[in-house]
Coordinates of C-alpha atoms in Angstrom, one line a residue:
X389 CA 120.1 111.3 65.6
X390 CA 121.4 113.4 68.1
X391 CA 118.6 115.2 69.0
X392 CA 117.0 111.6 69.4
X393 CA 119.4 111.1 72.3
X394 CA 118.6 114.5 73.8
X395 CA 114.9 114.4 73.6
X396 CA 115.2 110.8 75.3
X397 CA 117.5 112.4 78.2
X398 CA 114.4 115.4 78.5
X399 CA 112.1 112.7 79.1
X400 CA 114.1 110.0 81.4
X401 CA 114.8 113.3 83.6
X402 CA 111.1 114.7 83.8
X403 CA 109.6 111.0 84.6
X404 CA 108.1 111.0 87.9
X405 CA 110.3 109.6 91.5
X406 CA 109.5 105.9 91.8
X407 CA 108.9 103.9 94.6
X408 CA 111.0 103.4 98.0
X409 CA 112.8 100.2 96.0
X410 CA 114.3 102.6 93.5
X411 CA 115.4 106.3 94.9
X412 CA 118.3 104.0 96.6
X413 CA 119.7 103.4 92.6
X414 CA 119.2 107.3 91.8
X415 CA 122.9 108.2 91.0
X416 CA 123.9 111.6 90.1
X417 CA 125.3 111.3 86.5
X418 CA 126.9 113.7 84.4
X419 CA 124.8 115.2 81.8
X420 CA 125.1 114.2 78.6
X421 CA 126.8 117.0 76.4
X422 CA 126.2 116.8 72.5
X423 CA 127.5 118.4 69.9
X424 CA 125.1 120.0 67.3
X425 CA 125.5 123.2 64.8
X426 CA 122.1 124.4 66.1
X427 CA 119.3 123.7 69.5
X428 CA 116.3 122.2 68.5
X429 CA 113.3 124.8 69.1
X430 CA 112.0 122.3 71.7
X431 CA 115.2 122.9 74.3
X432 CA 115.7 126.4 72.7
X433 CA 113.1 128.2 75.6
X434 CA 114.7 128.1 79.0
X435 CA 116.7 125.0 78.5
X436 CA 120.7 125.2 80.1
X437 CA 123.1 125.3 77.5
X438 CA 126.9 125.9 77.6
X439 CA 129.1 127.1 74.9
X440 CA 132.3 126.2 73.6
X441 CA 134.8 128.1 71.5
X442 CA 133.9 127.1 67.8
X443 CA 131.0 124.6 69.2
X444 CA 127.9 124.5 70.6
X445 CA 127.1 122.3 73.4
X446 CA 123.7 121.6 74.7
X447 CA 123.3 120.3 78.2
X448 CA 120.0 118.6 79.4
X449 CA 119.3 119.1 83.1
X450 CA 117.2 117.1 85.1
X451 CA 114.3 118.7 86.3
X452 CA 114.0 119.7 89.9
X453 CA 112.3 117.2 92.6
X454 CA 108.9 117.3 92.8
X455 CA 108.0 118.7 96.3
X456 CA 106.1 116.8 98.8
X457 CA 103.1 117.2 100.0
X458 CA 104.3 118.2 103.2
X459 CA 106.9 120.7 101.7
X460 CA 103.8 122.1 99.9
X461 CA 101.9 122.6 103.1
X462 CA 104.9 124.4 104.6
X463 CA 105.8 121.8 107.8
X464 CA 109.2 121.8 106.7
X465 CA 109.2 125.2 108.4
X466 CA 108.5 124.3 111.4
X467 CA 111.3 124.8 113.9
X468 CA 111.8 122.0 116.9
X469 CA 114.1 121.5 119.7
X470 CA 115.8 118.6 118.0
X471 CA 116.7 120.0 114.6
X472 CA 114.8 117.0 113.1
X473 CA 114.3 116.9 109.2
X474 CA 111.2 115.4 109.1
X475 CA 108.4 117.8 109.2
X476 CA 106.2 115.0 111.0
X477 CA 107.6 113.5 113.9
X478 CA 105.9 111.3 117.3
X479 CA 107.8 109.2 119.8
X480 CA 105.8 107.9 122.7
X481 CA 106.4 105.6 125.3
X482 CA 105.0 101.9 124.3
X483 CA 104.2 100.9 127.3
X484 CA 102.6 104.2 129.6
X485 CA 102.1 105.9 125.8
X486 CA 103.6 108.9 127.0
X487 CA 104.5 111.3 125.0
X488 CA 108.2 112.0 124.5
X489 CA 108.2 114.1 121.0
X490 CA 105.7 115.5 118.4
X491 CA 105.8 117.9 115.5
X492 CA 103.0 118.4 113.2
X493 CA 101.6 114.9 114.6
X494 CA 98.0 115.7 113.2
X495 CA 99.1 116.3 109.8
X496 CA 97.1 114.0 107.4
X497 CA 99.7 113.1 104.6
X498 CA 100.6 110.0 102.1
X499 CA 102.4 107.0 104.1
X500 CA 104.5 105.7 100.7
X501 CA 105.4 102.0 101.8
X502 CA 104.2 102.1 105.5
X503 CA 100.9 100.6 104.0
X504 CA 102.7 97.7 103.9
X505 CA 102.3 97.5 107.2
X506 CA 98.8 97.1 107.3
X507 CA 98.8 95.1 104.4
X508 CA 101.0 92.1 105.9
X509 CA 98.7 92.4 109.0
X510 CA 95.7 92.1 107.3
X511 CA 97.4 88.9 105.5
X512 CA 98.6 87.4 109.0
X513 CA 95.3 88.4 110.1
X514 CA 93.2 86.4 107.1
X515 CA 95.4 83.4 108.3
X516 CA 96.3 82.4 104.6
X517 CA 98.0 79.2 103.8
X518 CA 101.8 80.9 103.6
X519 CA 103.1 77.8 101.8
X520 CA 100.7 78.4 98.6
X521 CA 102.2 79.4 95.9
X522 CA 101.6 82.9 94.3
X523 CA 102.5 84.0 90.8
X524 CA 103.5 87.7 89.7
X525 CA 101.3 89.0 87.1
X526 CA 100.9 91.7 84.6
X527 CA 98.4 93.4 87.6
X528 CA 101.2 93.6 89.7
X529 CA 103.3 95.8 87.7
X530 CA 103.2 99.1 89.1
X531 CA 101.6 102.1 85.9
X532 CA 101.6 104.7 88.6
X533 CA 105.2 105.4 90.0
X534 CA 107.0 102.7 87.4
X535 CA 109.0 101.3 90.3
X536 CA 111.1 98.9 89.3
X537 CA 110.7 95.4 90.6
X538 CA 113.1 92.0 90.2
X539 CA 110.6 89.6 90.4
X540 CA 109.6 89.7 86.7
X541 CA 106.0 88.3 85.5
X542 CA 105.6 84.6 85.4
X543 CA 107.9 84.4 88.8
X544 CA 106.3 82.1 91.2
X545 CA 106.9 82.5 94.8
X546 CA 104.8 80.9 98.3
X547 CA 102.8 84.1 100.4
X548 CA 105.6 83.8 102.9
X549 CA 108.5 85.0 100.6
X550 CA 105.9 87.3 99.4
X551 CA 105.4 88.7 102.9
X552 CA 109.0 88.7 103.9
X553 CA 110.4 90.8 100.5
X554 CA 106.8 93.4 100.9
X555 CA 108.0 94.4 104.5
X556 CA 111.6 93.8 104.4
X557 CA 112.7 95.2 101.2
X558 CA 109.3 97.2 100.4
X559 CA 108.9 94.6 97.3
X560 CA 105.8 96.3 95.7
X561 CA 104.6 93.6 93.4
X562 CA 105.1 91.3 96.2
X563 CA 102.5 93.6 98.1
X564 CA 100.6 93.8 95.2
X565 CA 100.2 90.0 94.7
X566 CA 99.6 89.7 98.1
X567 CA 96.4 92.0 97.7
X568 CA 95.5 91.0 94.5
X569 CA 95.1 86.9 95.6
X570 CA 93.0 87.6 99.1
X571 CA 89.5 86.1 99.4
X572 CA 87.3 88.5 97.1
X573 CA 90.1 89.8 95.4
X574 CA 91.7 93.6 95.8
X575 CA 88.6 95.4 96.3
X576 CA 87.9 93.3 99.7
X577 CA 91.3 93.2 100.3
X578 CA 91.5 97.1 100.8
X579 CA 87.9 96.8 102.2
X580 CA 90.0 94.8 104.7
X581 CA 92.7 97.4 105.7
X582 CA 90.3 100.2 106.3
X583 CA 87.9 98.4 107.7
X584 CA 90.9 97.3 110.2
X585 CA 91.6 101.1 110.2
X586 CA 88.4 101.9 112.0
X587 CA 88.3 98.9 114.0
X588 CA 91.9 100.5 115.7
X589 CA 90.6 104.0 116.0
X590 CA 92.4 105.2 112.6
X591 CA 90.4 107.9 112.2
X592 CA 92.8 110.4 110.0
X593 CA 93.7 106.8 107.7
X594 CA 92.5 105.7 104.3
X595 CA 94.0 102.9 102.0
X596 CA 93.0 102.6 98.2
X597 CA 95.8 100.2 97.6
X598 CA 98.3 97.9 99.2
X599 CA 101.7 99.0 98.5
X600 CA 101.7 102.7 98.9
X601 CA 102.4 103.7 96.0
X602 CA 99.4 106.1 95.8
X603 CA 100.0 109.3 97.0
X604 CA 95.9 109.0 98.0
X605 CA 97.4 106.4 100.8
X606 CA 97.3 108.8 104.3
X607 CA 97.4 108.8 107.5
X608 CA 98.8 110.4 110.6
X609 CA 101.7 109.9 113.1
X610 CA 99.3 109.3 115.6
X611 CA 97.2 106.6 113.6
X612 CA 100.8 104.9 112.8
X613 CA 101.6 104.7 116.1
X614 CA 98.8 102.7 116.6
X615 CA 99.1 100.8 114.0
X616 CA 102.9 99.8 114.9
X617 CA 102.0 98.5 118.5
X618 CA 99.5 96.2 116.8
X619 CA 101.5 95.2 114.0
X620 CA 104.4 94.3 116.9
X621 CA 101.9 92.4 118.7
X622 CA 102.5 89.9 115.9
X623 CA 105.7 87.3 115.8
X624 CA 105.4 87.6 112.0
X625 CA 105.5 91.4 110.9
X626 CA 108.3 91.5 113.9
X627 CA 110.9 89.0 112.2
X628 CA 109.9 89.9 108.3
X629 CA 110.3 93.7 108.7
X630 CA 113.3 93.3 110.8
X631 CA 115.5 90.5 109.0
X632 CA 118.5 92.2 107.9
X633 CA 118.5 90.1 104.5
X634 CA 117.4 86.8 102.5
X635 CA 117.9 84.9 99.6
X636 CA 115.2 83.9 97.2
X637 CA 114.6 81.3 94.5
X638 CA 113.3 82.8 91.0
X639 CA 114.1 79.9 88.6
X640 CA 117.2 79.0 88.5
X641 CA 118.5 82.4 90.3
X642 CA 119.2 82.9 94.0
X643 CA 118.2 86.7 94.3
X644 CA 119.8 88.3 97.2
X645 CA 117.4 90.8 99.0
X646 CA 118.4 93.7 102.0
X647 CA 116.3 95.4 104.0
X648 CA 115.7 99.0 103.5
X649 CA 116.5 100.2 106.8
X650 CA 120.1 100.1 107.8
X651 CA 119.4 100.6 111.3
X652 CA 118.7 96.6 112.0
X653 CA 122.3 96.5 111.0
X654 CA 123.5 98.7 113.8
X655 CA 124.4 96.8 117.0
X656 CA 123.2 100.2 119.0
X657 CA 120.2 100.0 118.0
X658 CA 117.4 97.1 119.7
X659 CA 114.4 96.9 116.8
X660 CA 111.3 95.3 117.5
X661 CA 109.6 96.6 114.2
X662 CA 110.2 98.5 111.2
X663 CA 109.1 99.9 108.0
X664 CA 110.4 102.2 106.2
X665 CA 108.6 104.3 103.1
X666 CA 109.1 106.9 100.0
X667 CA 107.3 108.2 96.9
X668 CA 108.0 111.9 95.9
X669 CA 104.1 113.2 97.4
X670 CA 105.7 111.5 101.0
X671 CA 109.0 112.0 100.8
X672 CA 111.3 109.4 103.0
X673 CA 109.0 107.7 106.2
X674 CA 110.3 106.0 108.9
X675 CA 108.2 103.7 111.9
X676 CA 109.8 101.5 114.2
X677 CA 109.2 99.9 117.7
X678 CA 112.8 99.9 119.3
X679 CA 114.0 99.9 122.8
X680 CA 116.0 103.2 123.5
X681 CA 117.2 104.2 127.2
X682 CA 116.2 101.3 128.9
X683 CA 112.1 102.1 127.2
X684 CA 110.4 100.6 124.3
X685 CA 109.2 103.0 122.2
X686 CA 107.4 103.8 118.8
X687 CA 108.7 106.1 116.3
X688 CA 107.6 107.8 113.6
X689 CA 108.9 110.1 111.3
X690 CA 107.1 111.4 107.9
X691 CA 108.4 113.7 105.1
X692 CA 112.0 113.9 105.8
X693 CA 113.8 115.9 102.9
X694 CA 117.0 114.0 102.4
X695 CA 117.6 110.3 101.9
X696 CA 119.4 109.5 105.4
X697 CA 117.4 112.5 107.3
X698 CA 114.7 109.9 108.8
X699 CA 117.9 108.1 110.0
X700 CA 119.6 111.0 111.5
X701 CA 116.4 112.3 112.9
X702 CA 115.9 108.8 114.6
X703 CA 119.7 108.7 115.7
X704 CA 119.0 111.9 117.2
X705 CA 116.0 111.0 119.7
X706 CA 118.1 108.1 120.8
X707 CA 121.0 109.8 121.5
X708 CA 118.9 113.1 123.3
X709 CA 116.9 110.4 125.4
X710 CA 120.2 108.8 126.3
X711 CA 121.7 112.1 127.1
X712 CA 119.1 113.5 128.7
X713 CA 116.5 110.6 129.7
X714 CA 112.7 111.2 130.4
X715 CA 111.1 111.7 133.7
X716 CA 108.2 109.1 133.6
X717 CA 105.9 111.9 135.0
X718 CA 106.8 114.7 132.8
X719 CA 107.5 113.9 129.1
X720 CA 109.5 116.4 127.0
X721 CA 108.0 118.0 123.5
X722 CA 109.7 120.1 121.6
X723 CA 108.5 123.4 120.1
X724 CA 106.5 123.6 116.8
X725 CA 103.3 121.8 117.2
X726 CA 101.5 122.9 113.9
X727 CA 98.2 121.4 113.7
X728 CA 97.2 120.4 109.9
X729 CA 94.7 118.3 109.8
X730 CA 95.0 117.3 105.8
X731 CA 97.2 118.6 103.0
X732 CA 97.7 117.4 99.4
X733 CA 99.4 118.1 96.5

């Protein structure tokens, strides 16, 4: 029995980093200790173990976290002005697109959740009926990352609560659904976002799926800053990604829902747009259109190593441009412009 619990520890701890919903819920627990009179053969090769006086104790550590793709490529050692986590960052000017900041802005790497973006504008685009009533199926359950989800099978919800849970609390059945019930079904839907890719000049962009929970999901910061001053262009994405929160009715339940980005809840900060993204192959994204210094800008920040690094990185181009402001003839880039043009894992 108790090497039943142990092996079931082993196995919880080696499953693979789910989607941006659930790293948020990863809390660091103590490992379990159990007593037994020997180690199974199984943990016996290179498995931790501490030892008591009179009793032996086997302790199951989780393994490590699975490096991104970026990490793998080496970007993360590439040394900037700004002391920014992410290894991929661009900030330009929305209006004169000026460019204010870029690190490894060519790198070609998975976008986790900012698909979504281009998934609700290719919904808003198709101009679907947002009152019609969509059901969560066994299709929408993610089998890749094993994200968990609250809106359970059977849960019946209109494409507009759909829309607003996808890009405001990166709800990936809900992006899912949304896919799965376009004209022609998911095949022509992802038809759809590259299709729209090419149309905007996306050239470093591919899609095989609409939530991002394929690591085989990529782009650039330069193709996502295109595809943010589009998506801000519409009234829609704008008030969905940026709604600090929202009830919905599953049943007889009121499910609260936040969004994922606790920047829309700070009063220094003016966000047109948003999304915000993580699987393990990405690590934690960050997009946004937000007015900083008396400028509207775009954002982006890929593979930050650290859960609150793509905030801090974005707190600290607001507060440099503040500081410091940019000269509307001579933008400032920091150091460390690696060019990659693709990595993977």
């Amino acid at each position: 029995m108790l090497h039943t619990v142990a092996l079931g520890a082993f196995v919880l701890a080696l499953l693979p980093n789910v989607a941006e919903a659930a790293p948020a819920k990863r809390v660091a627990k103590k490992a379990a200790v159990t007593k037994t009179a020997r180690v199974s053969k199984t943990f016996a090769k290179g498995a931790p173990r501490m030892v008591a006086a009179g009793k032996r104790r086997s302790v199951i550590v989780a393994a490590p976290p699975k490096p991104s793709f970026g990490q793998l490529a080496g970007l993360h050692s590439v040394q900037d002005d700004l002391d920014l986590k992410s290894s991929v960052a661009f900030v330009i000017d929305q209006d004169t697109r000026e460019v204010l900041v870029r690190k490894n802005d060519s790198a070609v790497l998975p976008i986790a959740s900012i698909t979504k973006l281009m998934t609700g504008l290719i919904v808003s685009e198709a101009k679907l009926p947002l009152d019609e009533q969509v059901t969560i199926t066994e299709e929408d359950v993610d089998t890749e990352k094993h994200s968990s989800s609250r809106l359970k099978v059977g849960t019946t919800l209109t494409r507009r609560d759909l829309m607003h849970l996808a890009l405001m609390s990166s709800e990936n059945r809900a992006a899912h659904a949304l896919g799965r019930t376009y004209p022609g079904g998911m095949s022509a839907f992802v038809s759809a976002m590259n299709n729209k890719a090419r149309e905007l000049g996306m050239r470093d962009t591919q899609y095989v799926e609409p939530t991002g929970l394929s690591s085989r999901n990529q782009s650039s910061a330069k193709d996502l800053a295109t595809l943010v001053n589009i998506a801000y262009s519409d009234p829609m994405l704008r008030e969905f990604s940026t709604s600090p929160g929202t009830h919905v009715e599953v049943g007889n339940r009121l499910l609260a829902y936040n969004n994922t980005n606790r920047l829309v809840h700070n009063p220094n900060w003016e966000i047109g747009l948003q999304k915000t993204g993580y699987i393990s192959e990405a690590g934690q994204c960050l997009v946004m259109q937000a007015k900083v210094a008396g400028r509207k800008l775009i954002m982006v920040f890929l593979d930050s190593a650290g859960k609150l690094s793509r905030i801090g990185d974005a707190e600290r181009v607001r507060k440099w441009l503040e500081t410091h402001g940019v000269p509307t003839h001579a933008p400032v880039v920091p150091s460390g412009n690696t060019v990659i043009r693709q990595v993977s894992g």
